[in-house]
Amino acid sequence: ASAVVTGPKGKAAASKEEDIALTLQIIMDHEARSTTASKDQFISQMEESKEETQTETVEIDISIPYDAAAKLAYEASDKSVEYEAFKTIYEAHAVADVISKQPVDVSIPYDAAAKLAYEASDKSMEYAAFKTQFEANAVADVMSKQPIDVSIPYDAAAKLAFEASDKSMDYVSFKTKFEADAVADVVAKQKSD
């Protein structure tokens, strides 16, 4: 059975008064089940909680020795050399490994495209002049691909309606009337919704 108090046969309250009575009953039932602590009880509970959490702190060293990797490798080795000699060799190999993995310069010179185009050309002009012309052409090519304005003017609908009209009035008057009619249509549709 549900613990929530409802109207007769589990239905919603039939009146405002019945709804208020049911709500009051729910509140009273909750209050009867609830327990609260006085201020003194609360303070006492908080002090007990502090005492429980105040335990002795034990510090545990979790640091990793500098030569831990060398020690692990030595333990896994056949131990044919003493640890100090093994450690020296191990660290030298580790440094060589790191150095071998240094990044390779893969940068591309600024004028690489111009140089490639010049090499593929008939070389009928000096590289400096070719580069200047190549870069100017490249800039012009990029500029020709700039976005095209596809915005629609605010009064485009009015202009289209004016063009389709009998033009019995000038455009400014037509536009004013067209916009007033459009606003009235929107307002009328909002009222009907």
Tab-separated table of C-alpha atoms in Angstrom:
chain	number	residue	atom	x	y	z
A	1	ALA	CA	0.000	0.000	0.000
A	2	SER	CA	1.166	3.493	-0.777
A	3	ALA	CA	2.343	5.668	2.125
A	4	VAL	CA	1.130	8.754	0.285
A	5	VAL	CA	-2.266	10.022	1.418
A	6	THR	CA	-4.646	10.522	-1.477
A	7	GLY	CA	-8.305	11.220	-1.896
A	8	PRO	CA	-11.003	8.540	-1.753
A	9	LYS	CA	-10.009	5.319	-3.567
A	10	GLY	CA	-6.575	6.769	-4.446
A	11	LYS	CA	-7.961	9.601	-6.553
A	12	ALA	CA	-6.915	13.234	-6.381
A	13	ALA	CA	-8.693	15.550	-3.969
A	14	ALA	CA	-12.082	16.683	-5.238
A	15	SER	CA	-11.907	20.163	-3.712
A	16	LYS	CA	-9.471	22.758	-2.485
A	17	GLU	CA	-10.483	22.034	1.122
A	18	GLU	CA	-9.933	18.289	0.726
A	19	ASP	CA	-6.535	18.948	-0.886
A	20	ILE	CA	-5.487	21.162	2.038
A	21	ALA	CA	-6.693	18.548	4.558
A	22	LEU	CA	-4.740	15.784	2.782
A	23	THR	CA	-1.608	17.952	2.593
A	24	LEU	CA	-1.915	18.782	6.293
A	25	GLN	CA	-2.273	15.053	7.071
A	26	ILE	CA	0.936	14.293	5.114
A	27	ILE	CA	2.820	17.000	7.016
A	28	MET	CA	1.531	15.819	10.390
A	29	ASP	CA	2.419	12.178	9.594
A	30	HIS	CA	5.925	13.262	8.603
A	31	GLU	CA	6.366	15.336	11.737
A	32	ALA	CA	5.322	12.373	13.882
A	33	ARG	CA	7.975	10.187	12.196
A	34	SER	CA	10.743	12.815	12.216
A	35	THR	CA	13.293	13.121	14.968
A	36	THR	CA	15.212	16.277	15.583
A	37	ALA	CA	18.130	17.039	17.843
A	38	SER	CA	18.268	19.925	20.264
A	39	LYS	CA	21.135	22.372	20.021
A	40	ASP	CA	22.904	20.680	22.941
A	41	GLN	CA	22.430	17.232	21.397
A	42	PHE	CA	23.806	18.504	18.087
A	43	ILE	CA	26.909	20.007	19.744
A	44	SER	CA	27.488	16.769	21.649
A	45	GLN	CA	27.195	14.730	18.446
A	46	MET	CA	29.670	17.025	16.677
A	47	GLU	CA	32.219	16.717	19.506
A	48	GLU	CA	31.917	12.908	19.439
A	49	SER	CA	32.461	12.988	15.682
A	50	LYS	CA	35.624	15.099	16.074
A	51	GLU	CA	37.002	12.717	18.694
A	52	GLU	CA	36.446	9.767	16.369
A	53	THR	CA	38.327	11.443	13.506
A	54	GLN	CA	41.256	12.622	15.607
A	55	THR	CA	43.450	9.550	15.333
A	56	GLU	CA	47.200	9.422	15.357
A	57	THR	CA	48.666	10.207	11.947
A	58	VAL	CA	51.314	7.813	10.738
A	59	GLU	CA	53.510	9.053	7.916
A	60	ILE	CA	54.302	6.545	5.227
A	61	ASP	CA	57.169	7.200	2.854
A	62	ILE	CA	55.961	6.546	-0.688
A	63	SER	CA	58.867	8.224	-2.436
A	64	ILE	CA	60.650	6.306	-5.165
A	65	PRO	CA	64.451	6.169	-4.950
A	66	TYR	CA	66.312	7.864	-7.800
A	67	ASP	CA	67.926	4.611	-8.884
A	68	ALA	CA	64.825	2.411	-8.518
A	69	ALA	CA	64.767	1.495	-12.214
A	70	ALA	CA	68.422	0.493	-12.107
A	71	LYS	CA	67.816	-1.579	-8.950
A	72	LEU	CA	64.870	-3.386	-10.555
A	73	ALA	CA	66.880	-4.106	-13.711
A	74	TYR	CA	69.817	-5.338	-11.608
A	75	GLU	CA	67.544	-7.679	-9.633
A	76	ALA	CA	66.241	-9.118	-12.915
A	77	SER	CA	69.777	-9.501	-14.337
A	78	ASP	CA	72.225	-12.378	-13.912
A	79	LYS	CA	74.200	-10.186	-11.451
A	80	SER	CA	77.466	-10.937	-13.246
A	81	VAL	CA	78.791	-7.468	-12.278
A	82	GLU	CA	78.537	-5.513	-9.043
A	83	TYR	CA	75.536	-3.220	-8.660
A	84	GLU	CA	77.522	0.070	-8.915
A	85	ALA	CA	79.069	-0.957	-12.238
A	86	PHE	CA	75.685	-2.221	-13.476
A	87	LYS	CA	74.042	1.067	-12.458
A	88	THR	CA	76.606	3.136	-14.390
A	89	ILE	CA	76.062	1.093	-17.556
A	90	TYR	CA	72.260	1.084	-17.097
A	91	GLU	CA	72.119	4.886	-16.719
A	92	ALA	CA	74.383	5.399	-19.759
A	93	HIS	CA	72.064	3.216	-21.849
A	94	ALA	CA	68.999	5.072	-20.515
A	95	VAL	CA	70.502	8.453	-21.452
A	96	ALA	CA	71.440	7.185	-24.926
A	97	ASP	CA	67.876	5.872	-25.358
A	98	VAL	CA	66.392	9.251	-24.444
A	99	ILE	CA	68.777	11.104	-26.754
A	100	SER	CA	67.892	8.780	-29.641
A	101	LYS	CA	64.242	9.732	-29.230
A	102	GLN	CA	64.787	13.491	-29.490
A	103	PRO	CA	62.458	15.130	-31.997
A	104	VAL	CA	63.494	15.430	-35.599
A	105	ASP	CA	63.047	18.843	-37.228
A	106	VAL	CA	60.127	18.490	-39.613
A	107	SER	CA	59.490	22.185	-40.016
A	108	ILE	CA	58.702	23.447	-43.505
A	109	PRO	CA	60.379	26.652	-44.683
A	110	TYR	CA	58.029	29.565	-45.335
A	111	ASP	CA	58.872	29.632	-49.027
A	112	ALA	CA	58.814	25.852	-49.620
A	113	ALA	CA	55.825	26.042	-51.969
A	114	ALA	CA	57.535	28.751	-54.018
A	115	LYS	CA	60.766	26.699	-54.167
A	116	LEU	CA	58.880	23.597	-55.348
A	117	ALA	CA	56.998	25.588	-57.978
A	118	TYR	CA	60.247	27.224	-59.137
A	119	GLU	CA	61.951	23.811	-59.465
A	120	ALA	CA	59.005	22.599	-61.587
A	121	SER	CA	59.037	25.756	-63.733
A	122	ASP	CA	61.081	26.519	-66.846
A	123	LYS	CA	63.286	28.803	-64.678
A	124	SER	CA	62.967	31.610	-67.172
A	125	MET	CA	63.357	34.186	-64.369
A	126	GLU	CA	65.438	34.513	-61.233
A	127	TYR	CA	64.088	32.779	-58.119
A	128	ALA	CA	63.580	36.056	-56.196
A	129	ALA	CA	61.313	37.468	-58.925
A	130	PHE	CA	59.540	34.119	-59.329
A	131	LYS	CA	58.916	33.928	-55.567
A	132	THR	CA	57.417	37.448	-55.499
A	133	GLN	CA	55.082	36.641	-58.391
A	134	PHE	CA	54.198	33.196	-56.948
A	135	GLU	CA	53.271	34.656	-53.542
A	136	ALA	CA	51.201	37.442	-55.136
A	137	ASN	CA	49.309	34.843	-57.194
A	138	ALA	CA	48.799	32.668	-54.086
A	139	VAL	CA	47.376	35.624	-52.131
A	140	ALA	CA	45.070	36.518	-55.030
A	141	ASP	CA	43.894	32.894	-55.189
A	142	VAL	CA	43.065	32.888	-51.465
A	143	MET	CA	41.305	36.244	-51.718
A	144	SER	CA	39.159	34.974	-54.583
A	145	LYS	CA	37.859	32.221	-52.296
A	146	GLN	CA	36.650	34.556	-49.536
A	147	PRO	CA	33.047	34.056	-48.370
A	148	ILE	CA	30.250	35.547	-50.440
A	149	ASP	CA	27.674	37.697	-48.638
A	150	VAL	CA	24.407	35.750	-48.619
A	151	SER	CA	22.636	37.940	-46.103
A	152	ILE	CA	19.049	38.951	-46.805
A	153	PRO	CA	18.106	42.626	-46.460
A	154	TYR	CA	15.590	43.386	-43.696
A	155	ASP	CA	13.011	44.656	-46.172
A	156	ALA	CA	13.428	41.868	-48.763
A	157	ALA	CA	9.888	40.550	-48.229
A	158	ALA	CA	8.456	44.028	-48.693
A	159	LYS	CA	10.499	44.529	-51.889
A	160	LEU	CA	9.301	41.205	-53.328
A	161	ALA	CA	5.680	42.012	-52.466
A	162	PHE	CA	6.045	45.505	-53.983
A	163	GLU	CA	7.440	44.063	-57.226
A	164	ALA	CA	4.471	41.679	-57.426
A	165	SER	CA	1.952	44.461	-56.645
A	166	ASP	CA	0.148	46.803	-59.047
A	167	LYS	CA	2.474	49.600	-57.809
A	168	SER	CA	-0.477	51.867	-57.149
A	169	MET	CA	1.546	53.524	-54.332
A	170	ASP	CA	5.209	54.442	-53.939
A	171	TYR	CA	7.577	51.905	-52.334
A	172	VAL	CA	8.029	53.755	-49.008
A	173	SER	CA	4.252	53.897	-48.422
A	174	PHE	CA	3.842	50.300	-49.595
A	175	LYS	CA	6.632	49.120	-47.245
A	176	THR	CA	5.055	50.902	-44.245
A	177	LYS	CA	1.654	49.318	-44.950
A	178	PHE	CA	3.215	45.896	-45.689
A	179	GLU	CA	5.109	45.849	-42.360
A	180	ALA	CA	2.019	46.983	-40.416
A	181	ASP	CA	-0.035	44.197	-42.043
A	182	ALA	CA	2.694	41.630	-41.272
A	183	VAL	CA	2.770	42.656	-37.597
A	184	ALA	CA	-1.020	42.481	-37.408
A	185	ASP	CA	-0.933	38.964	-38.927
A	186	VAL	CA	1.600	37.786	-36.344
A	187	VAL	CA	-0.381	39.288	-33.476
A	188	ALA	CA	-3.589	37.674	-34.734
A	189	LYS	CA	-1.901	34.266	-34.994
A	190	GLN	CA	-0.497	34.581	-31.458
A	191	LYS	CA	-3.961	35.311	-30.076
A	192	SER	CA	-5.403	32.243	-31.820
A	193	ASP	CA	-2.676	29.950	-30.416
